[in-house]
Amino acid sequence: MTADLGPWDPALPEAVRDLLAGVDAPWWVAGGYAIEYAVGTPFREHGDVDILMLHRDHLEAQRALPDWELWAADPPGTLRPWAPGEVLPAAVHDIWCRPAADSPWRFQFMLDESEGPEWVSRHHPRIRRPITDIGRVNADGIPYLRPEIQLLYKAKGRRPKDEQDFEKVLPLLDTEQRQWLHEAITTAYGDHPWLERIGGD
């Protein structure tokens, strides 16, 4: 989907924090940066910046970035302009963001589901947590996704960077986090190579 759609020049999370300062909805830095914040120190390069937002709140992205170009990723891989005020269907999980048509892409929103006060994983509706319990805030005031939840996403693809993130953050997870991750991966994917390492059953 990235072919012929222009280059990426990822923004730093601090810049995204400032851009979203007026957003009246929860959001969290996700992806590799979320793992890095949990570890507490940089350990690899990042090719993009992912921001998790609940689908119910996705119009807040337009209100926060009124002059930006925002493009929606329609399954199975069509990227198209997101019209002002358009309520995106539930199948859209990604929004690409850049300041102008001749600018590189800076970050993307990832949209997840919710039900009342609960976050609901799009990988399986039984996997859920209170919305107030899916993130933390680092010393720079940047909200980020809890590492056990981010590892649930990374367990699906198991790219080299996902394996690296898993190895780095796994020793820092406490018993409760490991138990949650073990159950969530089992529910979402069944048998998985990480389960034996995680323990928690």
Coordinates of C-alpha atoms in Angstrom, one line a residue:
M1 CA 0.0 0.0 0.0
T2 CA 3.0 2.3 0.4
A3 CA 4.0 2.2 -3.3
D4 CA 3.7 5.6 -5.1
L5 CA 2.0 7.2 -2.2
G6 CA 4.9 9.5 -1.2
P7 CA 7.7 9.2 1.3
W8 CA 7.6 8.9 5.1
D9 CA 9.4 11.3 7.5
P10 CA 8.1 10.1 10.9
A11 CA 7.4 12.8 13.4
L12 CA 8.8 12.4 16.9
P13 CA 6.2 11.5 19.5
E14 CA 6.8 14.8 21.3
A15 CA 5.7 16.6 18.2
V16 CA 2.5 14.5 17.9
R17 CA 1.8 15.2 21.6
D18 CA 1.9 18.9 20.9
L19 CA -0.3 18.5 17.8
L20 CA -2.9 16.5 19.7
A21 CA -2.9 18.7 22.8
G22 CA -6.4 19.9 22.2
V23 CA -7.9 16.5 21.5
D24 CA -10.9 15.9 23.8
A25 CA -10.6 12.1 23.7
P26 CA -8.0 9.5 24.9
W27 CA -5.2 8.5 22.6
W28 CA -2.0 6.6 23.0
V29 CA 1.4 6.2 21.3
A30 CA 1.5 2.6 20.1
G31 CA 3.9 0.4 18.1
G32 CA 7.6 0.3 18.8
Y33 CA 7.6 3.6 20.7
A34 CA 5.1 2.1 23.3
I35 CA 7.5 -0.7 23.9
E36 CA 10.5 1.6 24.1
Y37 CA 8.7 3.8 26.7
A38 CA 7.9 0.7 28.8
V39 CA 11.6 -0.4 28.6
G40 CA 12.7 3.1 29.6
T41 CA 15.5 3.6 27.0
P42 CA 15.8 3.7 23.2
F43 CA 17.0 0.4 21.7
R44 CA 16.1 0.5 18.0
E45 CA 15.2 2.8 15.2
H46 CA 11.6 3.6 14.3
G47 CA 10.3 3.8 10.7
D48 CA 6.9 5.2 11.7
V49 CA 4.8 6.6 14.5
D50 CA 1.5 4.9 15.4
I51 CA -1.2 6.6 17.5
L52 CA -4.0 4.5 18.8
M53 CA -7.4 6.2 19.1
L54 CA -10.9 4.6 19.7
H55 CA -13.0 4.4 16.6
R56 CA -15.8 6.3 18.4
D57 CA -13.5 9.3 18.7
H58 CA -11.9 9.3 15.3
L59 CA -13.5 12.6 14.1
E60 CA -11.3 14.2 16.8
A61 CA -8.4 13.6 14.5
Q62 CA -9.9 15.9 11.9
R63 CA -10.7 18.6 14.5
A64 CA -7.1 18.5 15.8
L65 CA -5.5 18.6 12.3
P66 CA -7.9 20.8 10.2
D67 CA -5.3 21.9 7.7
W68 CA -3.6 18.5 7.3
E69 CA -4.1 15.8 4.6
L70 CA -5.7 12.8 6.2
W71 CA -6.1 9.6 4.2
A72 CA -8.1 6.5 5.2
A73 CA -7.0 3.0 4.5
D74 CA -10.0 1.1 3.2
P75 CA -9.6 -2.7 3.3
P76 CA -8.0 -4.6 1.7
G77 CA -5.4 -1.9 1.1
T78 CA -6.8 1.2 -0.7
L79 CA -5.6 4.5 0.6
R80 CA -8.0 7.4 -0.2
P81 CA -8.6 11.0 1.0
W82 CA -10.8 11.2 4.1
A83 CA -13.5 13.7 3.5
P84 CA -14.2 16.3 6.2
G85 CA -16.9 15.1 8.5
E86 CA -17.0 11.6 7.1
V87 CA -17.7 9.0 9.7
L88 CA -15.4 6.1 8.7
P89 CA -16.8 2.5 8.6
A90 CA -15.7 0.1 11.3
A91 CA -13.5 -1.8 8.8
V92 CA -11.1 1.2 8.5
H93 CA -8.4 0.9 11.1
D94 CA -5.7 3.2 9.8
I95 CA -5.5 6.9 8.9
W96 CA -2.4 8.4 7.3
C97 CA -1.5 12.0 8.2
R98 CA 0.7 14.6 6.5
P99 CA 0.7 18.4 6.6
A100 CA 0.2 18.9 2.9
A101 CA 0.1 17.1 -0.4
D102 CA 3.7 17.8 -1.1
S103 CA 4.8 16.8 2.4
P104 CA 5.9 13.4 3.6
W105 CA 3.6 11.3 5.8
R106 CA 4.3 12.1 9.5
F107 CA 2.3 9.6 11.5
Q108 CA -0.8 7.4 11.4
F109 CA -3.8 6.8 13.6
M110 CA -4.8 3.2 14.3
L111 CA -8.5 2.8 15.3
D112 CA -9.7 0.3 17.8
E113 CA -13.1 -0.6 19.1
S114 CA -14.8 0.1 22.4
E115 CA -18.0 -0.8 24.2
G116 CA -19.1 1.6 26.9
P117 CA -16.2 2.0 29.3
E118 CA -14.2 -0.9 27.8
W119 CA -11.6 -1.1 25.1
V120 CA -12.3 -4.1 22.8
S121 CA -9.6 -5.7 20.8
R122 CA -10.4 -6.0 17.1
H123 CA -8.6 -9.4 17.1
H124 CA -11.3 -10.9 19.4
P125 CA -14.3 -9.3 21.1
R126 CA -13.6 -11.3 24.3
I127 CA -10.3 -9.4 24.8
R128 CA -11.1 -6.2 26.6
R129 CA -9.9 -3.9 29.3
P130 CA -11.3 -0.7 30.9
I131 CA -10.3 2.2 28.7
T132 CA -8.7 3.8 31.7
D133 CA -6.4 0.8 32.1
I134 CA -4.9 0.4 28.6
G135 CA -2.3 3.1 28.8
R136 CA 0.4 4.8 30.8
V137 CA 2.0 8.3 30.6
N138 CA 5.7 8.8 30.4
A139 CA 7.8 11.5 32.1
D140 CA 7.3 13.8 29.0
G141 CA 3.6 13.6 29.3
I142 CA 3.1 11.3 26.4
P143 CA 0.4 8.6 26.8
Y144 CA 1.4 5.2 25.5
L145 CA -0.2 1.8 25.2
R146 CA 0.6 -0.7 27.9
P147 CA 3.3 -3.2 26.8
E148 CA 1.2 -6.3 27.2
I149 CA -1.5 -4.9 25.0
Q150 CA 1.1 -3.8 22.4
L151 CA 2.6 -7.3 22.4
L152 CA -0.8 -8.7 21.6
Y153 CA -0.7 -6.7 18.3
K154 CA 2.9 -7.7 17.6
A155 CA 2.2 -11.4 18.2
K156 CA 0.2 -11.5 15.0
G157 CA 3.0 -10.5 12.6
R158 CA 6.1 -11.6 14.4
R159 CA 8.3 -9.4 12.2
P160 CA 12.0 -9.2 13.3
K161 CA 11.3 -5.9 15.1
D162 CA 8.3 -7.5 16.9
E163 CA 10.6 -10.3 18.1
Q164 CA 13.1 -7.7 19.2
D165 CA 10.5 -5.7 21.1
F166 CA 9.2 -8.9 22.7
E167 CA 12.7 -9.9 23.9
K168 CA 13.3 -6.5 25.4
V169 CA 10.1 -5.9 27.3
L170 CA 9.2 -9.5 28.4
P171 CA 11.5 -9.5 31.4
L172 CA 9.8 -6.3 32.7
L173 CA 6.3 -7.7 32.7
D174 CA 4.9 -8.7 36.1
T175 CA 2.9 -11.8 36.8
E176 CA -0.5 -10.1 36.2
Q177 CA 0.7 -8.7 32.8
R178 CA 2.1 -12.0 31.7
Q179 CA -1.2 -13.8 32.7
W180 CA -3.2 -11.3 30.7
L181 CA -1.0 -11.5 27.7
H182 CA -0.9 -15.3 27.7
E183 CA -4.7 -15.5 27.9
A184 CA -5.2 -12.8 25.2
I185 CA -2.8 -14.4 22.7
T186 CA -4.4 -17.8 23.3
T187 CA -7.9 -16.3 22.7
A188 CA -6.8 -14.4 19.6
Y189 CA -4.5 -16.8 17.9
G190 CA -4.6 -20.1 19.6
D191 CA -1.2 -21.9 19.9
H192 CA 1.6 -19.4 19.6
P193 CA 5.4 -19.6 19.9
W194 CA 5.5 -16.9 22.5
L195 CA 3.2 -18.7 25.0
E196 CA 5.9 -20.9 26.5
R197 CA 8.1 -17.9 27.1
I198 CA 5.4 -15.8 28.6
G199 CA 4.1 -18.4 31.1
G200 CA 1.2 -17.2 33.1
D201 CA -1.2 -20.1 32.4

